[in-house]
Coordinates of C-alpha atoms in Angstrom, one line a residue:
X573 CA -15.2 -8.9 -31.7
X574 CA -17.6 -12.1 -31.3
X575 CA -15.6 -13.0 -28.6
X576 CA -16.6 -10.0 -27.0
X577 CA -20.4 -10.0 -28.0
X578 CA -20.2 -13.3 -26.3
X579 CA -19.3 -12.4 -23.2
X580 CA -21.7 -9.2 -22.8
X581 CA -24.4 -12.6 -24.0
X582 CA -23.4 -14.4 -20.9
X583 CA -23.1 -11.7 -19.0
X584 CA -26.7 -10.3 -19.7
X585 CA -27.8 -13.8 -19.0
X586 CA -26.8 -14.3 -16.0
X587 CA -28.1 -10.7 -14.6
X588 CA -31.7 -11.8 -16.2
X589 CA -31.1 -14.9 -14.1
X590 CA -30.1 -13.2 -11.3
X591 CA -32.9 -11.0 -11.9
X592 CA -35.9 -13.3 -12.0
X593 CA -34.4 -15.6 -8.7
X594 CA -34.9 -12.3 -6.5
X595 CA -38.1 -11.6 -8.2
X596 CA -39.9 -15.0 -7.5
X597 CA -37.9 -15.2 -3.9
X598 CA -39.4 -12.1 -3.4
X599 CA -42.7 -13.5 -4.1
X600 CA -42.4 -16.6 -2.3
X601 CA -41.6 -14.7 1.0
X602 CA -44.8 -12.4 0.2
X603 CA -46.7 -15.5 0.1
X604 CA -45.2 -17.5 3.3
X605 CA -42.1 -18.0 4.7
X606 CA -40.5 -20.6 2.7
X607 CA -38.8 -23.0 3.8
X608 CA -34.9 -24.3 3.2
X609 CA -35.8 -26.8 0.7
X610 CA -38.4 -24.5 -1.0
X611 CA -35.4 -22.0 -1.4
X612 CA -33.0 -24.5 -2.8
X613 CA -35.4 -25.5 -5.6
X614 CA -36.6 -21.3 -6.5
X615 CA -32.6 -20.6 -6.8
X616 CA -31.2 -23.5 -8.6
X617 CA -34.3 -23.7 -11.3
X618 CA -34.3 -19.8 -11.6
X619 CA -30.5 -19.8 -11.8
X620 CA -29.9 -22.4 -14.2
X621 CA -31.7 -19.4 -16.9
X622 CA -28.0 -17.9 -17.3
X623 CA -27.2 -20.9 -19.3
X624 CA -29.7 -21.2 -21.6
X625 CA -27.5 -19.8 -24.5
X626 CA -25.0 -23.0 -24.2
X627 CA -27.2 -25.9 -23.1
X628 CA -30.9 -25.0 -23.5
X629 CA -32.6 -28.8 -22.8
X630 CA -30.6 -29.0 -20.1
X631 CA -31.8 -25.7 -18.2
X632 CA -35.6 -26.6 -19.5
X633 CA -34.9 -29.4 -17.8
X634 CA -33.6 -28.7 -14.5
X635 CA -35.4 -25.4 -14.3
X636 CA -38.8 -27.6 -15.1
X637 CA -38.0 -30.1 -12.8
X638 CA -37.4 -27.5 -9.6
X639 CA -40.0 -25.6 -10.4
X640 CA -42.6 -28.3 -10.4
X641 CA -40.8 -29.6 -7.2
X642 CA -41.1 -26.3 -5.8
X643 CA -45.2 -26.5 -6.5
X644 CA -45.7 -29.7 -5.2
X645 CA -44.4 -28.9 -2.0
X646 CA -45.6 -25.5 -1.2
X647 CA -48.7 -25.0 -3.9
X648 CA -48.0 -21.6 -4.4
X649 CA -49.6 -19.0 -6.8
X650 CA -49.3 -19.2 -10.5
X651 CA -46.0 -16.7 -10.6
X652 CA -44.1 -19.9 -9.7
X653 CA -44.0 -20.6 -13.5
X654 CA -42.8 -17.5 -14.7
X655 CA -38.8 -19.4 -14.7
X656 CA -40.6 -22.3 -16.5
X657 CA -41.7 -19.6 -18.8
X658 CA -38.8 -18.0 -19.5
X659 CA -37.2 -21.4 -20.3
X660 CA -39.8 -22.8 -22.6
X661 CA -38.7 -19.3 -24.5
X662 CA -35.0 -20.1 -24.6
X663 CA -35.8 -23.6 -25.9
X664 CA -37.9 -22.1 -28.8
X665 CA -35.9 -19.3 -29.6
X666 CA -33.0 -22.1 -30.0
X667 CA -35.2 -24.2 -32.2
X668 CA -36.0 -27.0 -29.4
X669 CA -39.9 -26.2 -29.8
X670 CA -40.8 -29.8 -29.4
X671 CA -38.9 -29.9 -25.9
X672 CA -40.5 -26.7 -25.0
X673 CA -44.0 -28.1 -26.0
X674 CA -43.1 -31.2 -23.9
X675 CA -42.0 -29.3 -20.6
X676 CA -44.9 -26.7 -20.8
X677 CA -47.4 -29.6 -21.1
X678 CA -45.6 -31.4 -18.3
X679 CA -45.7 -28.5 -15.9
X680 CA -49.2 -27.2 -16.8
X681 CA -50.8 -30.8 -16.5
X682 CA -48.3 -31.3 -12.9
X683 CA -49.8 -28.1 -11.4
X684 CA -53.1 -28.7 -12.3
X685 CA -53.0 -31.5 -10.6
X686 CA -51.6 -29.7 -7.7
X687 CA -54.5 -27.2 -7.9
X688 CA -57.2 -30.4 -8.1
X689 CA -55.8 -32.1 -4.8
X690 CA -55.4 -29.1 -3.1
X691 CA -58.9 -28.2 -3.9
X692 CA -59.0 -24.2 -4.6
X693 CA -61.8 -24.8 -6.5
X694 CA -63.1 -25.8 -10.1
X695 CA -63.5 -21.9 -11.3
X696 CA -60.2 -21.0 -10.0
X697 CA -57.9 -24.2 -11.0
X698 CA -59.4 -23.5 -14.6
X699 CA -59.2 -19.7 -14.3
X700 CA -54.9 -20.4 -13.5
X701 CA -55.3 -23.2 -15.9
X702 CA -56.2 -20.9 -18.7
X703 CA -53.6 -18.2 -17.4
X704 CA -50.7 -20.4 -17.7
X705 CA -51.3 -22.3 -21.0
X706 CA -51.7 -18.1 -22.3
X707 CA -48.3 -18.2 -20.7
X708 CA -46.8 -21.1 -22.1
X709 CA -48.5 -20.3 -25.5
X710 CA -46.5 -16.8 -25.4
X711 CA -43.7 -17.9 -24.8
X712 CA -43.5 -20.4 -27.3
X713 CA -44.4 -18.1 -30.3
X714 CA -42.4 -15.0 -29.3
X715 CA -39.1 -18.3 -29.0
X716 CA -40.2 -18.7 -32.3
X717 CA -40.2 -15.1 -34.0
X718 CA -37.1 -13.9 -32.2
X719 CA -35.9 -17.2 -34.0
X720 CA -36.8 -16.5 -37.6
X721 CA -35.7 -12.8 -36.9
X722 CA -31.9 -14.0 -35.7
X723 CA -31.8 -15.9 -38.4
X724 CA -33.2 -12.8 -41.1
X725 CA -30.5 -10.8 -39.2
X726 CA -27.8 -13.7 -40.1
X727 CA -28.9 -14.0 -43.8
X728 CA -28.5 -10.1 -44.0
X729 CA -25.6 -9.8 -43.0
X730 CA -24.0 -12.9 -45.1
X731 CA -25.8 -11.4 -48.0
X732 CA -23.6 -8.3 -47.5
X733 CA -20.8 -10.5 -47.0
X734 CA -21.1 -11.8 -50.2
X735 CA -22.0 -8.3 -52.0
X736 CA -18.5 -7.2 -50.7
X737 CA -16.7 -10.4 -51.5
X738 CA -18.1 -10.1 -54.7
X739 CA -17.3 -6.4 -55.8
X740 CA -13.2 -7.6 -54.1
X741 CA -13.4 -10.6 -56.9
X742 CA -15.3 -7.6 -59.2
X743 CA -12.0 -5.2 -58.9
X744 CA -9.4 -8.1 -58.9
X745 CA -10.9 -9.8 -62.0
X746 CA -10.6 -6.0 -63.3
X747 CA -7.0 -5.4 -61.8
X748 CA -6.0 -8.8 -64.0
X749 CA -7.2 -7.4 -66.4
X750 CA -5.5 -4.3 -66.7
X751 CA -2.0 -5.9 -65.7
X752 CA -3.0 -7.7 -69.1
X753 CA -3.3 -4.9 -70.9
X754 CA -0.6 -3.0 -69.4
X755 CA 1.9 -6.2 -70.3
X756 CA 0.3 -6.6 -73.7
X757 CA 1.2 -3.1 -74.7
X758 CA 4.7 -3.1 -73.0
X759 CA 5.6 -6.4 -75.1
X760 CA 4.0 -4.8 -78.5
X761 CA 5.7 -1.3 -77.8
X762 CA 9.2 -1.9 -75.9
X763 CA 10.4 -5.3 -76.6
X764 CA 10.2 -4.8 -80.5
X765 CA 12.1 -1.6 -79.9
X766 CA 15.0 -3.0 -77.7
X767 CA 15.1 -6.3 -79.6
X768 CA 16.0 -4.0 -83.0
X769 CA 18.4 -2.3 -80.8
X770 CA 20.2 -5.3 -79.4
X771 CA 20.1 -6.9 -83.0
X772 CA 21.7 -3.5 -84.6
X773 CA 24.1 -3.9 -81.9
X774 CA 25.1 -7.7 -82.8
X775 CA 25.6 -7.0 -86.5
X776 CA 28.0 -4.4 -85.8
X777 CA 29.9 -6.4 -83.6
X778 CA 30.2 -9.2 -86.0
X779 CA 31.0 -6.8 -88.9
X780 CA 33.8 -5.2 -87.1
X781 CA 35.0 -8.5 -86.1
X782 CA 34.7 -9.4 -89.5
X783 CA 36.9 -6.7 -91.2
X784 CA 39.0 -7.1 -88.2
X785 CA 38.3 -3.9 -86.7
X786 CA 38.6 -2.8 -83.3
X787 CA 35.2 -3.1 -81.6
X788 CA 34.0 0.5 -79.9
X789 CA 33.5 -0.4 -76.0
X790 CA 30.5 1.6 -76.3
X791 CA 28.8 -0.7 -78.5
X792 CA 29.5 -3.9 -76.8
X793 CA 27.9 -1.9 -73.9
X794 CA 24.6 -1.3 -75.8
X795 CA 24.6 -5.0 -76.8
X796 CA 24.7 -6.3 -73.0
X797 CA 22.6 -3.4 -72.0
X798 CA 19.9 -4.5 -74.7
X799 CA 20.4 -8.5 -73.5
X800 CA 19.9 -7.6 -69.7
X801 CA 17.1 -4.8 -70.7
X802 CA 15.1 -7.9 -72.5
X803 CA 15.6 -10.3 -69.6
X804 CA 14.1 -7.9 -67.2
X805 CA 11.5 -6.8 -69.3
X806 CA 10.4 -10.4 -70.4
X807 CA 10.7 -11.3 -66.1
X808 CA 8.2 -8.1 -65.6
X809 CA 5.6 -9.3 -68.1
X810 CA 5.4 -12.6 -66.5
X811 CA 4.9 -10.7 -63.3
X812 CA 1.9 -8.8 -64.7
X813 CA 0.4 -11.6 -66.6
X814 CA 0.7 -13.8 -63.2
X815 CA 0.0 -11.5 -60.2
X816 CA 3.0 -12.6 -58.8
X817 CA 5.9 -11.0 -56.6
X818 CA 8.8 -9.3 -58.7
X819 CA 11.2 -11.1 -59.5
X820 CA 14.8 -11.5 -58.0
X821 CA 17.3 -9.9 -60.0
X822 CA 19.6 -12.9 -62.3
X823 CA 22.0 -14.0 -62.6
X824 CA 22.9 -12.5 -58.7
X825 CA 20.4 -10.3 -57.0
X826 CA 20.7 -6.5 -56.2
X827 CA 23.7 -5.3 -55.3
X828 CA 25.7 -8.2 -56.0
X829 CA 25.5 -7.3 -59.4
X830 CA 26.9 -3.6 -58.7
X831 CA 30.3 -4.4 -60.8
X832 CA 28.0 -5.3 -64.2
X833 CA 26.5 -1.7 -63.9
X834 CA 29.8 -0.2 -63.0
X835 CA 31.5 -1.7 -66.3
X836 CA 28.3 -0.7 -68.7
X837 CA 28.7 3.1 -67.0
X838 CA 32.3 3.1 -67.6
X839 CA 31.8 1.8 -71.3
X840 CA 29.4 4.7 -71.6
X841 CA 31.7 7.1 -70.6
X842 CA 30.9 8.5 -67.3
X843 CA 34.0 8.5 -65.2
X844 CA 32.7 6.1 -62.1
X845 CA 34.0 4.7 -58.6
X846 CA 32.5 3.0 -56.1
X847 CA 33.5 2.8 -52.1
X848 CA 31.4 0.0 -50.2
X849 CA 31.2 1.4 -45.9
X850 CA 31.0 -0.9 -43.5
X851 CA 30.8 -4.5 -43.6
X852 CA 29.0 -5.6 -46.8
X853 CA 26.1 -9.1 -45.9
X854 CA 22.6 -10.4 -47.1
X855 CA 20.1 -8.2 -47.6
X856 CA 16.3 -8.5 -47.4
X857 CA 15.1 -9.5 -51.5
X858 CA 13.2 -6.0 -51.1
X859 CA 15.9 -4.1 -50.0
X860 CA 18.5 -5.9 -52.0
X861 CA 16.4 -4.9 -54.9
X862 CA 15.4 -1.5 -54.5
X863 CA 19.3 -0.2 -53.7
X864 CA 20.2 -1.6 -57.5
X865 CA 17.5 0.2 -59.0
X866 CA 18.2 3.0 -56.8
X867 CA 22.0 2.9 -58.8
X868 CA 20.6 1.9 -62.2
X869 CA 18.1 4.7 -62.2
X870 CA 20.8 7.7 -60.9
X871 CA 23.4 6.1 -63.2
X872 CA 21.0 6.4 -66.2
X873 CA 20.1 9.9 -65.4
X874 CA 23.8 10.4 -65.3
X875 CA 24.5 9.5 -68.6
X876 CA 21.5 10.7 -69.7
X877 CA 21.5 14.6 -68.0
X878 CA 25.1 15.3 -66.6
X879 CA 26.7 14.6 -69.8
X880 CA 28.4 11.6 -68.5
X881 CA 30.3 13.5 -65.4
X882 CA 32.6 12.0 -63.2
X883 CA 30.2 10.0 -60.5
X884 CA 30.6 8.5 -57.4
X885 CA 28.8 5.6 -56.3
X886 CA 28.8 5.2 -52.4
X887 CA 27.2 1.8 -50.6
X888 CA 27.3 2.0 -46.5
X889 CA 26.1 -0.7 -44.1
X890 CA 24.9 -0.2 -40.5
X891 CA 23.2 -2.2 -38.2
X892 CA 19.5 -1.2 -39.0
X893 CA 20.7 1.1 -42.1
X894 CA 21.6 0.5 -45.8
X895 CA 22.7 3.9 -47.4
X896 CA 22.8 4.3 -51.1
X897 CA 24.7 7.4 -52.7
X898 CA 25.2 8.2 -56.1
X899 CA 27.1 11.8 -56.5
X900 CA 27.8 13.0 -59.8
X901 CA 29.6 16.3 -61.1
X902 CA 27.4 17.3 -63.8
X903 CA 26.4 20.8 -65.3
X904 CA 23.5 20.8 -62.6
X905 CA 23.6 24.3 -60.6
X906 CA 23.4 24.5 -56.9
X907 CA 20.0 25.5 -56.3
X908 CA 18.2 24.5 -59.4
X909 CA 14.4 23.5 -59.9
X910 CA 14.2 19.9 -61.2
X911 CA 10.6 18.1 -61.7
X912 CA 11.0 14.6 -61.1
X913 CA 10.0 12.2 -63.9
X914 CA 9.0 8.6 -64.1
X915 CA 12.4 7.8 -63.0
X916 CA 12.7 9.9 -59.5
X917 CA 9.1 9.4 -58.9
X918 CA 9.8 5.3 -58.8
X919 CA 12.8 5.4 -56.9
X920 CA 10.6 7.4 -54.2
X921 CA 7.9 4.8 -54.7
X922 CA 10.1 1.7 -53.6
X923 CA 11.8 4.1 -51.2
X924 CA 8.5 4.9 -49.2
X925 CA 7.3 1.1 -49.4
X926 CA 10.0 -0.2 -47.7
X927 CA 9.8 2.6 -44.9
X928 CA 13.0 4.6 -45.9
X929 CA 14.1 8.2 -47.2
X930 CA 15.1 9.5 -50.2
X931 CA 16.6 13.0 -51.1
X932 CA 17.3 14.0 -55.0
X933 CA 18.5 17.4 -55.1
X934 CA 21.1 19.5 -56.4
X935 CA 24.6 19.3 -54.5
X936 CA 25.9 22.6 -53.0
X937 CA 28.9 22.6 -55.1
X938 CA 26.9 21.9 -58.3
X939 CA 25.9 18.5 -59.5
X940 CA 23.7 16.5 -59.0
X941 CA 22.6 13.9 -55.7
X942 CA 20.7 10.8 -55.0
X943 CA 20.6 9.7 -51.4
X944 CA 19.0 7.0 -50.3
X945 CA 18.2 5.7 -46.3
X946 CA 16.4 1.6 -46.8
X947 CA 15.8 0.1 -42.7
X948 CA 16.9 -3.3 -42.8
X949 CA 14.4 -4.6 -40.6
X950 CA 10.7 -3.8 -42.9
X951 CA 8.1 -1.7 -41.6
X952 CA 4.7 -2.8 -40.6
X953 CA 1.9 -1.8 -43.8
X954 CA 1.5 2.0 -43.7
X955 CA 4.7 3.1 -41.9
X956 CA 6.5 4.4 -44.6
X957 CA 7.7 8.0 -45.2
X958 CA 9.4 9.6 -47.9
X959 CA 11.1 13.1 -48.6

């Protein structure tokens, strides 16, 4: 954008330029027929205007100097100043008043003395005396106030800068601040919770390894489920108290850690295998992460809904496509209404971020289905669907 308002600048300035040369050529040959040299000096000090943005001295300067050339050597009428003019207004407007002061003084004094040796006449040199220093005088304030008023524009429009910078510090200070509230009440109301789950857990195992007792799989399985559930909880509260990315899954990251949720779902009775398509590789952290959650999530439904139905748990690999299936045989009827809770809704979330598709319905031939399309390569910010 400023590169652009730039280059409509220059190119204004050089059609004012181009402007004001035919203007005072124009009234050069109204007043005579000029000759070569007096042509050379009109075009090259009227010219030089279009630069006046990048080097303002210099074109005061040069259009000064060619312009006062230009009167010495044909005394023409006071409208031979009007480039001088224009460029004593650039110099002020740029904050070179002292140079403008200088070259107008310069000029005025030069043609005067023009006017004296030429001899026009006392009344008249003073009458285009007068006129010009009105000139030069105009100039120089109107430098000045377009000045103060580019720099009241700038100071506006930083002042809004700031103002917005300052309600984006306003609504992050207040987004910390909730993410320490939110972690705050998930460590007072979950992690007491699981930690008296995971202890019950423990002394059971030790008493029935005490009397020598036979140790329910089940219960081993909500011991290691409570461990991994306070390890990923106590990893999500230092996300929210930091502002950081989520963590990677450990020890192993997403899928690679398919066979620990395959043993707990076993152990919990659901009847479960697992079929891997295609040839398995790295994944992207993002996708990696969202495909175990995917299977954690539909697995814990499972257990929790289908009353522990025989499942399937299906993993394909394309070129551009991971695919994520969990099938399960549960009491769900084809056709059935379901309202998503917290549990659907987030697997949709972390579906849609990534730019993928997700479908949770009822199978055909009852059951229940989670299918999930993740694109290996990540979508640009707001190219993501969902279904």
């Amino acid at each position: 954008m400023q590169g652009d308002s730039a280059r409509r600048a220059y190119l204004l300035d050089g059609a004012l330029a181009a402007a004001i040369t035919a203007a005072v050529a124009a009234a050069a040959w109204a007043a005579s027929s000029p000759s070569a040299l007096d042509l050379l000096l009109l075009v090259t000090g009227s010219l030089a205007l279009a630069g006046h943005r990048r080097a303002p001295r210099a074109v005061l300067a040069v259009t000064t100097l060619c312009l006062f050339g230009y009167v010495v050597h044909a005394q023409p009428g006071s409208w031979a100043a009007f480039p001088v003019v224009v460029a004593v207004h650039a110099a002020a407007r740029s904050g070179h008043r002292a140079y403008g002061i200088g070259a107008g003084a310069a000029f005025l004094a030069g043609y005067v003395g023009v006017l004296l040796v030429s001899g026009p006449g006392a009344g008249e040199t003073v009458e285009r005396a007068l006129l010009l220093l009105g000139w030069f005088l105009c100039a120089g304030v109107t430098g000045l106030i377009d000045k103060n008023w580019q720099a009241y524009l700038h100071q506006t429009e930083q002042r809004a800068l700031d103002a917005e910078r300052t309600r984006e510090e306003t609504a992050l200070r207040r987004a910390g601040e909730e993410r320490l509230r939110i972690a705050r009440e998930l460590h007072d109301s979950l992690t007491h919770s699981i930690s008296i789950v995971k202890l019950q857990a423990g002394v059971a195992v030790h008493l029935a390894h005490k009397r020598g007792a036979a140790v329910d799989p089940a219960l081993l399985a909500i011991q290691e489920a409570g461990g991994e559930a306070m390890r990923e909880l106590r990893a999500t509260l230092e996300v929210l108290r930091t502002d950081g990315p989520e963590e990677p899954l450990s020890p192993g990251a997403g899928l690679a850690r398919i066979g620990e949720l395959t043993e707990r779902a076993r152990a919990a009775g659901i009847a479960l295998s697992v079929r891997t398509d295609g040839d398995a590789r790295t994944l992207p952290e993002d996708v990696d992460r969202t495909a175990y959650r995917i299977v954690q999530e539909a697995l814990t439904n499972v257990a929790r809904h289908a009353g522990r139905a025989r499942t399937a748990v299906r993993i394909g690999y394309t070129e551009r496509i991971l695919t994520v299936a969990v099938l399960d045989e549960g009491p769900c009827a084809p056709g059935s209404s379901i309202t998503p809770g917290t549990g659907l809704t987030g697997m949709r979330e972390r579906v849609a971020a990534l730019g993928g598709t997700l479908v949770a319905a009822p199978r055909p031939d009852g059951g229940f289905a989670v299918h999930a399309e993740l694109p290996l390569a990540l979508p640009l910010p707001g190219a993501v669907s969902a279904r």
